[in-house]
C-alpha atoms as an extended CHARMM CRD file, in Angstrom:
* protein
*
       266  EXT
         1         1  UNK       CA            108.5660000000       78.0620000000      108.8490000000  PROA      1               0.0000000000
         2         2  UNK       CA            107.4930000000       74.7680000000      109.4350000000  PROA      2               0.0000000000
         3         3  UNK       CA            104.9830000000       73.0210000000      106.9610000000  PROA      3               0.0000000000
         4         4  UNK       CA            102.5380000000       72.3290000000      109.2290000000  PROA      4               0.0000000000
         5         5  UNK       CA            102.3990000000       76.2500000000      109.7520000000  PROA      5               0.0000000000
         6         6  UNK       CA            101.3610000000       76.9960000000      106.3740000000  PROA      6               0.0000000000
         7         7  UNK       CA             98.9460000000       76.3830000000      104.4900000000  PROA      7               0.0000000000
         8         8  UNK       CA             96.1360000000       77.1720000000      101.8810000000  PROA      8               0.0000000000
         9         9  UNK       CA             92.5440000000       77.4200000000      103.6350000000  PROA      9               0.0000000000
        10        10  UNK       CA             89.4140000000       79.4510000000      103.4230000000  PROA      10              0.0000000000
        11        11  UNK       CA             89.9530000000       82.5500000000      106.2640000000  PROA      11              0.0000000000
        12        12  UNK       CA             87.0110000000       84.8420000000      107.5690000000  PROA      12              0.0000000000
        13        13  UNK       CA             87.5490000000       88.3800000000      106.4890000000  PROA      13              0.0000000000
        14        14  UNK       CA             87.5100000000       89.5610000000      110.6510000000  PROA      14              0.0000000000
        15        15  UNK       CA             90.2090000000       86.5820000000      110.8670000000  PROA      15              0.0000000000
        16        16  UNK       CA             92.6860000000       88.0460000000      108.1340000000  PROA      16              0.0000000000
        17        17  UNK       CA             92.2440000000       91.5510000000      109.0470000000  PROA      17              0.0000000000
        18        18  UNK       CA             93.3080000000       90.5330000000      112.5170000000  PROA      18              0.0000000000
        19        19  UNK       CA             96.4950000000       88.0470000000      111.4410000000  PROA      19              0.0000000000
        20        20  UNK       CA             97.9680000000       91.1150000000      108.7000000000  PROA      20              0.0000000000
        21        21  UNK       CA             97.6740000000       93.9140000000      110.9900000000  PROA      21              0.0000000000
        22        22  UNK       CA             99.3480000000       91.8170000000      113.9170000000  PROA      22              0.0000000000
        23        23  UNK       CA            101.5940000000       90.7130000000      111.4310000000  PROA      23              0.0000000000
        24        24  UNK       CA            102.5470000000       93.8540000000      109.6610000000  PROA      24              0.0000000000
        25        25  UNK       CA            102.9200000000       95.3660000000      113.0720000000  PROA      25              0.0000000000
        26        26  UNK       CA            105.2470000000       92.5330000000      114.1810000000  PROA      26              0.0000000000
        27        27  UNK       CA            107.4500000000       92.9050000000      111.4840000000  PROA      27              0.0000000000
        28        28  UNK       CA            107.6560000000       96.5600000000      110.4830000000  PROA      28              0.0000000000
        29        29  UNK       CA            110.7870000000       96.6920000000      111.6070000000  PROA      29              0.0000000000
        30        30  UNK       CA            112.2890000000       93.6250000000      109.6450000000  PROA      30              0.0000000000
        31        31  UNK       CA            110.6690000000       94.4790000000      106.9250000000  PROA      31              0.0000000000
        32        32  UNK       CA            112.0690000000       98.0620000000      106.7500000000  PROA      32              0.0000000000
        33        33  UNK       CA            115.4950000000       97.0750000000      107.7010000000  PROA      33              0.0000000000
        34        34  UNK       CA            115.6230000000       94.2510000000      104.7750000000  PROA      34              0.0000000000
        35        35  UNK       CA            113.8060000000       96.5990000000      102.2690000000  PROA      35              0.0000000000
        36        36  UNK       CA            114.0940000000      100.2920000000      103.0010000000  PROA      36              0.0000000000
        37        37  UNK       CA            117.2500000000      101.0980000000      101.4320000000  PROA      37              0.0000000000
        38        38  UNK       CA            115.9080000000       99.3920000000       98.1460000000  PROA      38              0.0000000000
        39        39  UNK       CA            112.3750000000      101.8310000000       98.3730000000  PROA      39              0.0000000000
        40        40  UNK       CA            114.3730000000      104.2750000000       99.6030000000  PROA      40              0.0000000000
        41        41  UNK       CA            113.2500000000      107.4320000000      101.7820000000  PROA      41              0.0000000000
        42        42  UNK       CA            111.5230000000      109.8600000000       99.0750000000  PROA      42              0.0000000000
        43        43  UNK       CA            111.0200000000      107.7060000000       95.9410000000  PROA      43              0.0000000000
        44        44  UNK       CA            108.1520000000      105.9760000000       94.3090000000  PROA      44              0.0000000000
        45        45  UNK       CA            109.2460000000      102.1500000000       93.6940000000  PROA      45              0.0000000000
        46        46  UNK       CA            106.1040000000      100.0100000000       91.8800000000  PROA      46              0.0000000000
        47        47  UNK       CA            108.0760000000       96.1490000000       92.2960000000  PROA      47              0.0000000000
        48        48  UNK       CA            110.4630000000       94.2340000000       93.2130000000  PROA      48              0.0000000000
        49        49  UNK       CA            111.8660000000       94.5490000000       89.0620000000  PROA      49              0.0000000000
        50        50  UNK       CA            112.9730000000       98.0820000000       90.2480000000  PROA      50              0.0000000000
        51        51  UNK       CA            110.8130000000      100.0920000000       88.1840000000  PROA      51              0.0000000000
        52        52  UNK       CA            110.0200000000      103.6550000000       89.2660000000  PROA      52              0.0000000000
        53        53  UNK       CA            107.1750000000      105.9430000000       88.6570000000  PROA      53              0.0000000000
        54        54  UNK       CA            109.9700000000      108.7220000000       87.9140000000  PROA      54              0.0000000000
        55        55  UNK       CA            110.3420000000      106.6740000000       84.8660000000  PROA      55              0.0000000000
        56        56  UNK       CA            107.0110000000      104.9790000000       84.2150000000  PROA      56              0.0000000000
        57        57  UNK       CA            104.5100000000      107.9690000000       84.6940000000  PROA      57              0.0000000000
        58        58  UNK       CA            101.5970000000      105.7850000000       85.3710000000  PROA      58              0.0000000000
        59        59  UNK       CA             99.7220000000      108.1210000000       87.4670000000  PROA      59              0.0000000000
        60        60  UNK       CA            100.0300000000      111.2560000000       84.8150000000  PROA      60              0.0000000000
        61        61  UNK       CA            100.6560000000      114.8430000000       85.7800000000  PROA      61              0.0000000000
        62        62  UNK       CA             99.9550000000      114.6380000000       89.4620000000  PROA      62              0.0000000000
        63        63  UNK       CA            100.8680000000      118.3670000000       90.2850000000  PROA      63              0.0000000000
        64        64  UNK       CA             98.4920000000      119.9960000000       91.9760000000  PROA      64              0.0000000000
        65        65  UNK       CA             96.4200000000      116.4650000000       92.3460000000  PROA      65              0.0000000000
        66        66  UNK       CA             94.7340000000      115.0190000000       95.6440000000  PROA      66              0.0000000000
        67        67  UNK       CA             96.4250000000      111.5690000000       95.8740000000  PROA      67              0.0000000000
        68        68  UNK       CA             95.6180000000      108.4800000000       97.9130000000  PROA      68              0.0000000000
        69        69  UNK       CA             97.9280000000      106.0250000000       98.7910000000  PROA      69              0.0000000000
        70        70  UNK       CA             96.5630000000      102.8370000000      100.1910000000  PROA      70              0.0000000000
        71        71  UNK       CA             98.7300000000       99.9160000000      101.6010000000  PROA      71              0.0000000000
        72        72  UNK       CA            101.3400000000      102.9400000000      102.1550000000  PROA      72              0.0000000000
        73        73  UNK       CA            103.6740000000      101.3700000000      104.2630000000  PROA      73              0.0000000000
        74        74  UNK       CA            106.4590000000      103.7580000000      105.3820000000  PROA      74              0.0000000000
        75        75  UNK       CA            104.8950000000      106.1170000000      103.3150000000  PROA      75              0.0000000000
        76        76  UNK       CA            107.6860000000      106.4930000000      100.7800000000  PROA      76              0.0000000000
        77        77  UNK       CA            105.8340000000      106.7380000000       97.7210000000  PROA      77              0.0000000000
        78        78  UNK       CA            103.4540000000      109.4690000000       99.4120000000  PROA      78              0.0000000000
        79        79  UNK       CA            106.6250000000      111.7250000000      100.3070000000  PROA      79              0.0000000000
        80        80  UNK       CA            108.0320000000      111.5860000000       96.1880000000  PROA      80              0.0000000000
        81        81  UNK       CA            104.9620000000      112.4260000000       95.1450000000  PROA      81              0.0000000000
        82        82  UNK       CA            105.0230000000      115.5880000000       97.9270000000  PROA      82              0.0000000000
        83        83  UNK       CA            108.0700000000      116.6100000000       95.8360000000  PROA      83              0.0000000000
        84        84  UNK       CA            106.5540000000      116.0250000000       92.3400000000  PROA      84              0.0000000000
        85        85  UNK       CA            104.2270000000      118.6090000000       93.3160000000  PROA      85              0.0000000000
        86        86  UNK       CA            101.0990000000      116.2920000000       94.4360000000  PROA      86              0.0000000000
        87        87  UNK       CA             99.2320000000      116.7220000000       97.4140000000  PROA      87              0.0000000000
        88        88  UNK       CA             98.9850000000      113.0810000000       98.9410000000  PROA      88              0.0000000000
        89        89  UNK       CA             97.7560000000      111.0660000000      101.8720000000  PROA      89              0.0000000000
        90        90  UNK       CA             99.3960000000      107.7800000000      102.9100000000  PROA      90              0.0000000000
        91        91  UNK       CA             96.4780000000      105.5450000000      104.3950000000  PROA      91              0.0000000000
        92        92  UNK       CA             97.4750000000      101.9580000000      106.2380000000  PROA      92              0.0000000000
        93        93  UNK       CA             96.0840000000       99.6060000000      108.3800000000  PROA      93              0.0000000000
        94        94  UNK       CA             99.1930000000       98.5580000000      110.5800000000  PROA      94              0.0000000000
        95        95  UNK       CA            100.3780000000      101.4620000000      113.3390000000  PROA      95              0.0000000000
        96        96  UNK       CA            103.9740000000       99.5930000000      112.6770000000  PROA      96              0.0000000000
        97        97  UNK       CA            104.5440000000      100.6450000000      109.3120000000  PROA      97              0.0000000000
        98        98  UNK       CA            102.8890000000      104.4310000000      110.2370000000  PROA      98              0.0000000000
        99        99  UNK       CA            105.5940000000      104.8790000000      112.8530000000  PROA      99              0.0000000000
       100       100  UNK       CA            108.0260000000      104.5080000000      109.9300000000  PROA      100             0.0000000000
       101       101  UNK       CA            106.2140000000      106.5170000000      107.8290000000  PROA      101             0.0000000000
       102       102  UNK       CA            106.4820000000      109.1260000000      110.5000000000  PROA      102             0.0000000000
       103       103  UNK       CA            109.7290000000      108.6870000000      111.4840000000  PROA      103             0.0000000000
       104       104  UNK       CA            111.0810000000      109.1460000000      107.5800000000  PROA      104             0.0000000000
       105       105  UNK       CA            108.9660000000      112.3480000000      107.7690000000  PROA      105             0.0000000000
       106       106  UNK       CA            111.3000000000      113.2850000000      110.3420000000  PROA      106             0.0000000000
       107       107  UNK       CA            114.4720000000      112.7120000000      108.8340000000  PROA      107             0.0000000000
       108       108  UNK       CA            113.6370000000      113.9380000000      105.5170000000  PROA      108             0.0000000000
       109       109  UNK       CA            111.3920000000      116.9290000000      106.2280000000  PROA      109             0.0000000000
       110       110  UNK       CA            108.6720000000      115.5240000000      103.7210000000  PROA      110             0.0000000000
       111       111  UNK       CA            105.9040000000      115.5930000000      105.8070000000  PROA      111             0.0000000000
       112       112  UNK       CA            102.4090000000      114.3430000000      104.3290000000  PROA      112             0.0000000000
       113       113  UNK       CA             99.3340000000      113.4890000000      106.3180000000  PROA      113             0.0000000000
       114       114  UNK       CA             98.9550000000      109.5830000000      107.6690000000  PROA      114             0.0000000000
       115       115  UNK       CA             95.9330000000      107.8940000000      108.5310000000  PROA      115             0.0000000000
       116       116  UNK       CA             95.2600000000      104.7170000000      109.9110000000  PROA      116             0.0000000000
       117       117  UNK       CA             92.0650000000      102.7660000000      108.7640000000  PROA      117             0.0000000000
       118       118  UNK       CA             90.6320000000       99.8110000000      107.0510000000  PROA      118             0.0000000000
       119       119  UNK       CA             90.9910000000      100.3560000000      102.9020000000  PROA      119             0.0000000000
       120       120  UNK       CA             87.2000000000       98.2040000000      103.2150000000  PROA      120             0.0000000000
       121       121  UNK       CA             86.1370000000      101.7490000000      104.5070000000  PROA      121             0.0000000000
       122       122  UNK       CA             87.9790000000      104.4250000000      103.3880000000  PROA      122             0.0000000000
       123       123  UNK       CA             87.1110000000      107.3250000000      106.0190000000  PROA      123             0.0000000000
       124       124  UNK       CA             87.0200000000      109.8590000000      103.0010000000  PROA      124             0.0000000000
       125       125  UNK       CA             83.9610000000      111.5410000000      101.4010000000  PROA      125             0.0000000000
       126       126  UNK       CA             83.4710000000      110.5100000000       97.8350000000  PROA      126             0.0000000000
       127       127  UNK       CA             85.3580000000      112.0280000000       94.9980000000  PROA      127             0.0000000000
       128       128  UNK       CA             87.6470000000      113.4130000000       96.9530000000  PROA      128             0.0000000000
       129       129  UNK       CA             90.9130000000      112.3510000000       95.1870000000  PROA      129             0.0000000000
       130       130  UNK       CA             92.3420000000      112.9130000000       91.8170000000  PROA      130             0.0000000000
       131       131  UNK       CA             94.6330000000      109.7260000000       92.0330000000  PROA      131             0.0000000000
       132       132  UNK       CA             94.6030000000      106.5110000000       93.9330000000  PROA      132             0.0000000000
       133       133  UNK       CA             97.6740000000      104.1340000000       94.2590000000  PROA      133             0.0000000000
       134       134  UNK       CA             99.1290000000      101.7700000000       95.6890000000  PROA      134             0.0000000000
       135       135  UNK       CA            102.3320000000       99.1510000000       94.8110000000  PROA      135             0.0000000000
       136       136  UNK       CA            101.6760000000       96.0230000000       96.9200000000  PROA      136             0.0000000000
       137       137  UNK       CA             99.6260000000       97.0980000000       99.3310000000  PROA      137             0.0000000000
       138       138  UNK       CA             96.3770000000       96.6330000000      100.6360000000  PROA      138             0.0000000000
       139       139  UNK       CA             94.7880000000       94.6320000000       97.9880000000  PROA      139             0.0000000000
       140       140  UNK       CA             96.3240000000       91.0160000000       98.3380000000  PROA      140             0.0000000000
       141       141  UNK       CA             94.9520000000       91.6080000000      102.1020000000  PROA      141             0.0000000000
       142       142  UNK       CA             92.0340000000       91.7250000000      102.0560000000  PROA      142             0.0000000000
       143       143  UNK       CA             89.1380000000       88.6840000000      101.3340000000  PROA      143             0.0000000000
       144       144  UNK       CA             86.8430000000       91.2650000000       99.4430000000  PROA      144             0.0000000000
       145       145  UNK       CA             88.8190000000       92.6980000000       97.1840000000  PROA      145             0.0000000000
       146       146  UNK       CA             85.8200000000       93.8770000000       94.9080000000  PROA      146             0.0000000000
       147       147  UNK       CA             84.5700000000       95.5310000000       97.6750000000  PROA      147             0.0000000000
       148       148  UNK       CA             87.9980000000       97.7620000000       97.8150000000  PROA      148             0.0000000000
       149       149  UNK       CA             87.7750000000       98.4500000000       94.0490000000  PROA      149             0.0000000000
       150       150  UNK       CA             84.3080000000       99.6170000000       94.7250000000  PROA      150             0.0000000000
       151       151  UNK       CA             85.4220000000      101.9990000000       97.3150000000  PROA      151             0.0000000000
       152       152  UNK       CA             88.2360000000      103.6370000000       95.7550000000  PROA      152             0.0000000000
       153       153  UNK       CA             85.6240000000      104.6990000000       92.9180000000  PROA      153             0.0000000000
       154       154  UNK       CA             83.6810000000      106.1670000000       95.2660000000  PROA      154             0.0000000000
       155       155  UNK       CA             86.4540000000      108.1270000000       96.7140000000  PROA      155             0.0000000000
       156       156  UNK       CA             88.0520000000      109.2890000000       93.2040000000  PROA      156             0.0000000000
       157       157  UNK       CA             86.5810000000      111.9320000000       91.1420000000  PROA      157             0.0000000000
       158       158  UNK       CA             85.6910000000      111.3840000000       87.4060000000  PROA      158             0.0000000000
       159       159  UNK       CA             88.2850000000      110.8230000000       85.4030000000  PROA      159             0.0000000000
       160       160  UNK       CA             90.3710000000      109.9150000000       88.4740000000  PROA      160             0.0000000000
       161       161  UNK       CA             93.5180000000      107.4360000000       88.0070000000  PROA      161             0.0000000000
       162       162  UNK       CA             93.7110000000      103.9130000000       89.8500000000  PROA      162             0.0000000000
       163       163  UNK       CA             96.9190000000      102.2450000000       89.3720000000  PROA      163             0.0000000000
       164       164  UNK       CA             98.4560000000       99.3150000000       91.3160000000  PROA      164             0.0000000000
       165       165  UNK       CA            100.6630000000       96.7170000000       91.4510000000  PROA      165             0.0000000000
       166       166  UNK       CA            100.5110000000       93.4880000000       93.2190000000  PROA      166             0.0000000000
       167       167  UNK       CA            102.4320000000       89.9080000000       92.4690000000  PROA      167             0.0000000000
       168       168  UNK       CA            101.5190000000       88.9300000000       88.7180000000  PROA      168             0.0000000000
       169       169  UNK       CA             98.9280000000       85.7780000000       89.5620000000  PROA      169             0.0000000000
       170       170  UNK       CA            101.0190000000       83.4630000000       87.5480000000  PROA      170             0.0000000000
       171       171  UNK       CA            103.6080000000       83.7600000000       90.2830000000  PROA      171             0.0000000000
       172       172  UNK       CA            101.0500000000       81.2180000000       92.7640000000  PROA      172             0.0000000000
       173       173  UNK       CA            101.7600000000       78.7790000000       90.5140000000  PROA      173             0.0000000000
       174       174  UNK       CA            105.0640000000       77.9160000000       91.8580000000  PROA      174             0.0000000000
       175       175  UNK       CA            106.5020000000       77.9800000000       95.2770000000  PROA      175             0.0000000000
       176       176  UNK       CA            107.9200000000       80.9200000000       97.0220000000  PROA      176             0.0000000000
       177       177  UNK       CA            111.4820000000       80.0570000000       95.5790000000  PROA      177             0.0000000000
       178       178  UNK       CA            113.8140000000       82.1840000000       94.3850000000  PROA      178             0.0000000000
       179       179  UNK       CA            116.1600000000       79.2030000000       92.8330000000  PROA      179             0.0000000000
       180       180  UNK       CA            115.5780000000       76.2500000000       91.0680000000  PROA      180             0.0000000000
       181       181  UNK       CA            113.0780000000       74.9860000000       93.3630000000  PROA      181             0.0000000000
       182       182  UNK       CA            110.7420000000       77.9860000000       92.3140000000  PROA      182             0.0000000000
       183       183  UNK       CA            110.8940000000       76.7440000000       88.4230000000  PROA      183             0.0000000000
       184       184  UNK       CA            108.5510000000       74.0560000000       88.7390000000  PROA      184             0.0000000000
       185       185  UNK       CA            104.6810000000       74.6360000000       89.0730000000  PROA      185             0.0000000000
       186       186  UNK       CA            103.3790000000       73.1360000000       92.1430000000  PROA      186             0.0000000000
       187       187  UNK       CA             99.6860000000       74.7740000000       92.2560000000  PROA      187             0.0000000000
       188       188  UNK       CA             96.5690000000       75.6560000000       90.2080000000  PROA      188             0.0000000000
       189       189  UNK       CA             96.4240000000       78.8400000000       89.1300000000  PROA      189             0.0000000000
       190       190  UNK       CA             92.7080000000       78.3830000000       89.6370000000  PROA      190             0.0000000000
       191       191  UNK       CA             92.6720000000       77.8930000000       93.2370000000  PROA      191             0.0000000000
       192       192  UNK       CA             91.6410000000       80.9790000000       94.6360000000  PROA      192             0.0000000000
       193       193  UNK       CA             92.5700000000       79.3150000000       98.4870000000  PROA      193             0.0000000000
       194       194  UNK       CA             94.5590000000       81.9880000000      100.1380000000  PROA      194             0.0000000000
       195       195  UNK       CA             98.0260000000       81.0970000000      101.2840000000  PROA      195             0.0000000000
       196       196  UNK       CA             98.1450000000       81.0210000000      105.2750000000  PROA      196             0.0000000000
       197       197  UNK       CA            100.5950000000       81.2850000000      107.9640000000  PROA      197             0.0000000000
       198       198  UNK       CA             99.1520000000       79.9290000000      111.0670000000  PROA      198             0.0000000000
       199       199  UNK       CA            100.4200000000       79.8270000000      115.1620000000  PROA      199             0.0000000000
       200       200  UNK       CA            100.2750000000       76.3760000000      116.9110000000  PROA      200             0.0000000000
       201       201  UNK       CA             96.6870000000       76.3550000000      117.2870000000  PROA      201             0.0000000000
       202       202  UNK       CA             95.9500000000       77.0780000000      113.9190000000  PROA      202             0.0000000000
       203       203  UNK       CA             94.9670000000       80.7750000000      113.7610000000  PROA      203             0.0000000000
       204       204  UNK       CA             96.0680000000       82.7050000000      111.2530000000  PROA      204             0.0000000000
       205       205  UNK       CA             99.1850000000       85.3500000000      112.0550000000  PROA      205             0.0000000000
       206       206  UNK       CA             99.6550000000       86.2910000000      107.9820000000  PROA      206             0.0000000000
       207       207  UNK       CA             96.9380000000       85.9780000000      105.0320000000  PROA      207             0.0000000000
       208       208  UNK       CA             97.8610000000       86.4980000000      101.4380000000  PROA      208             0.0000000000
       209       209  UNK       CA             94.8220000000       86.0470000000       98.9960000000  PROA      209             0.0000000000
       210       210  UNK       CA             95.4420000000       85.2350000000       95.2410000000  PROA      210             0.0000000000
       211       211  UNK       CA             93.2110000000       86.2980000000       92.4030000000  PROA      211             0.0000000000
       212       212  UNK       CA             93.5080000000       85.3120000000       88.4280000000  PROA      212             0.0000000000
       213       213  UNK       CA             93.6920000000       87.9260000000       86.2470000000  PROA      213             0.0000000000
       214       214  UNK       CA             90.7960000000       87.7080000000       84.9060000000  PROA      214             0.0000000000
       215       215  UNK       CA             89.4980000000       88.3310000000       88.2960000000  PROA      215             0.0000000000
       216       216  UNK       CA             90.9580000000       91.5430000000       88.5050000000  PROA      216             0.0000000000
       217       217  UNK       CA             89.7210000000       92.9440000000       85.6800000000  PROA      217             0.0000000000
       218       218  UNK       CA             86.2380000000       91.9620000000       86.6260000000  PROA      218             0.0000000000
       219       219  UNK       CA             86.5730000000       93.4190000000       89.8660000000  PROA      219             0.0000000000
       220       220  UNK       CA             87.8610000000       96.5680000000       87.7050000000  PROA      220             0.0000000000
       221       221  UNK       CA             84.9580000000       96.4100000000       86.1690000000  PROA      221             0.0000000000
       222       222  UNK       CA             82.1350000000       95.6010000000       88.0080000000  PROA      222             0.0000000000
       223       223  UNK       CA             83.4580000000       98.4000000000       90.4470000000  PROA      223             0.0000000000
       224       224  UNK       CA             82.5900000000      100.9540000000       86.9600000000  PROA      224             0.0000000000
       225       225  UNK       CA             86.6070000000      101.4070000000       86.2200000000  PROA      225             0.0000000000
       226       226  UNK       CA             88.0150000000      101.5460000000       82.4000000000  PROA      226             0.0000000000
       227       227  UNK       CA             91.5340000000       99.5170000000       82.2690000000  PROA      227             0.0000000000
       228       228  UNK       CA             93.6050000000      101.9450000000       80.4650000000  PROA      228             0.0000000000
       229       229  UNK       CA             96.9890000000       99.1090000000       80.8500000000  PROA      229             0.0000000000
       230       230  UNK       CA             98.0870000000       95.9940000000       82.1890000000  PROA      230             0.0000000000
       231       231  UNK       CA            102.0000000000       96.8370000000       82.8350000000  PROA      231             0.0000000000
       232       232  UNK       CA            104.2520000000       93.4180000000       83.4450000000  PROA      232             0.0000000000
       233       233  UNK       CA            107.5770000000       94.8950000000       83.9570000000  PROA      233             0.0000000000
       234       234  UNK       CA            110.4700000000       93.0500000000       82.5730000000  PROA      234             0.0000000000
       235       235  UNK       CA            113.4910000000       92.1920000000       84.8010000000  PROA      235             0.0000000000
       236       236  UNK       CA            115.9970000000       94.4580000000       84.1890000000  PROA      236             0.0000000000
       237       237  UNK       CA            119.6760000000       93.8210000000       82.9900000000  PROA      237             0.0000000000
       238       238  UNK       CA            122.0850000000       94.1220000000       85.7090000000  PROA      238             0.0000000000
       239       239  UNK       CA            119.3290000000       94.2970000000       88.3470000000  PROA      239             0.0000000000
       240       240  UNK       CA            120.9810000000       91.0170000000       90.7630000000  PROA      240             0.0000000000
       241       241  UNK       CA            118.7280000000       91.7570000000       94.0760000000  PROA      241             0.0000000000
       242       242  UNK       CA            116.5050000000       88.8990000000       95.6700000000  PROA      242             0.0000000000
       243       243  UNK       CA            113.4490000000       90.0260000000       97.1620000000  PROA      243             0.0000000000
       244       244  UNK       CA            111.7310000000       87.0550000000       98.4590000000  PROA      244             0.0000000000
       245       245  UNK       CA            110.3120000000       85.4830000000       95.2260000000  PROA      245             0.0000000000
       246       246  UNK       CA            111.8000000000       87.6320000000       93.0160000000  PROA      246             0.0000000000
       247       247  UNK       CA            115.0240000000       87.0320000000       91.8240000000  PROA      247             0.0000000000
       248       248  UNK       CA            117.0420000000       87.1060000000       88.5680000000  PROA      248             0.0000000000
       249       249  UNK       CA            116.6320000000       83.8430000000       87.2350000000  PROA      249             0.0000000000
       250       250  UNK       CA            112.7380000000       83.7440000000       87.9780000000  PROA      250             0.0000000000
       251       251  UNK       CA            112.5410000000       87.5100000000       86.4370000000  PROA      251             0.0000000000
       252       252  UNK       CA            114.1160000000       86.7040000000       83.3450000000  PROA      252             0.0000000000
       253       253  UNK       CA            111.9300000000       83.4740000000       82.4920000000  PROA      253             0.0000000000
       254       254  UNK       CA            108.2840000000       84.7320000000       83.7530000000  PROA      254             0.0000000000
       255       255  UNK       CA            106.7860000000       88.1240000000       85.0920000000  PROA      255             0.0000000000
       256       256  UNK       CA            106.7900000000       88.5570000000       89.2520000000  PROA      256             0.0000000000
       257       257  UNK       CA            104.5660000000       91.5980000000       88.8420000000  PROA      257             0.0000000000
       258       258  UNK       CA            101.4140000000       93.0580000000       87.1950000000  PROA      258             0.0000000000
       259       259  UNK       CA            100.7000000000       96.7010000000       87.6310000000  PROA      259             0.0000000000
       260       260  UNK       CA             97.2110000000       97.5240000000       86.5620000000  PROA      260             0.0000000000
       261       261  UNK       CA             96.2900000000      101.5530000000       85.0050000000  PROA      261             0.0000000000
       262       262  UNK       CA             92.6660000000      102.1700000000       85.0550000000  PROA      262             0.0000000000
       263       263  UNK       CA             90.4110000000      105.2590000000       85.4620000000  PROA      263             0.0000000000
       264       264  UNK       CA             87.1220000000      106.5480000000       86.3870000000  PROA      264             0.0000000000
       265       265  UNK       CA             85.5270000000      107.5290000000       83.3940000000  PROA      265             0.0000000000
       266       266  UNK       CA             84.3610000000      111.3410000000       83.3000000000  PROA      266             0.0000000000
């Protein structure tokens, strides 16, 4: 993209809600054919780094449990836990990513219920889920992100699980470089501006906000949640995929994720 196209710049929360779900509409299809064999139809992949919750048990024992997916995405994560004996919903903004979500449903006969909405205002009554998740979704898109946090408490029950991933804040240090070129910090990891991707008249088409980690665990909480973890998964050996970013010389050198466990205390 050109440079003059991106950019780091203060963006209206009406403004970035309009540029993400255009531009997660836009590119569902892209993004599925580059990605989907990597998150595969009926699995729960947290990151780029490979790691899977059939491994990792972050979210507990979830048979039997009410679980909300935000960010979902094709929904794959929603349709493992369907097998693992959970009873989840996949919840996203863009009706791009949904159709995928259906279609897998289709093809695998893992059917779990989709709904489209803003994760600012969850259309759920409160504590009505057991476990909330989400890997990559929802949360980098979004200008309030306390406000999110404070709405999936209100929608978990006590002692309810919150786990999610997003890209470990170190990572906006450095440019989005998989090679050498991505070695070499560029930014403050203090400047909360969110990165941009703007049209020829300068509105935004794609908004990516960045938070420290300290941040995030104020927004944890202030929103009443107890962090039970803060999981930085290691890049594994063997593992040679590039994902954007991600790749194995930046994932053996610094973390590309950060996957945070917290709960609603009882």
């Amino acid at each position: 993209m050109d440079d003059d196209r991106v950019t780091r710049r203060r963006v209206e929360d009406a403004e970035a809600r309009r540029a993400n779900r255009g531009w997660w509409d836009a590119d569902a299809d892209d993004y599925q054919a580059e990605h989907g064999a990597f998150l595969g139809d009926v699995d729960f992949v947290w990151c780029p780094e490979g790691l899977r919750e059939a491994d990792a048990r972050l979210l507990g024992d979830v048979t039997g449990r009410r679980v909300l997916e935000l960010g979902c995405g094709a929904a794959a994560c929603s349709r493992w836990l369907a097998t693992e004996g959970a009873r989840p919903v996949a919840f996203d903004l863009s009706a791009g990513m949904l159709r995928h979500a259906a279609h897998a449903a289709h093809t695998t006969g893992v059917r779990v219920p989709l709904v489209q909405a803003d994760a600012l205002a969850l259309p759920f009554a409160g504590a009505s889920f057991d476990v909330t998740c989400t890997a990559f979704g929802a949360i980098p898109f979004v200008d309030d992100s306390a406000a999110l946090m404070r709405e999936v408490f209100r929608v978990l029950r006590p002692g309810g699980r919150w786990v999610f991933s997003v890209t470990h804040p170190m990572r906006w240090i450095f440019l989005d470089d998989p090679g050498e070129g991505g070695l070499t910090a560029v930014h403050s990891y203090f400047d909360r501006s969110p990165y941009v991707e703007q049209d020829e008249h300068g509105v935004a088409t794609y908004v990516e906000q960045h938070r420290t980690l300290g941040d995030r665990i104020r927004e944890l909480v202030g929103a009443g949640f107890r962090l039970v973890d803060l999981v930085e998964p290691e890049w594994p050996a063997g593992h040679q995929g590039i994902w954007g970013q991600w790749s194995p010389l930046r994932g053996r050198l610094f973390p590309g994720t950060a996957i945070f466990v917290t709960e609603k205390p009882r």
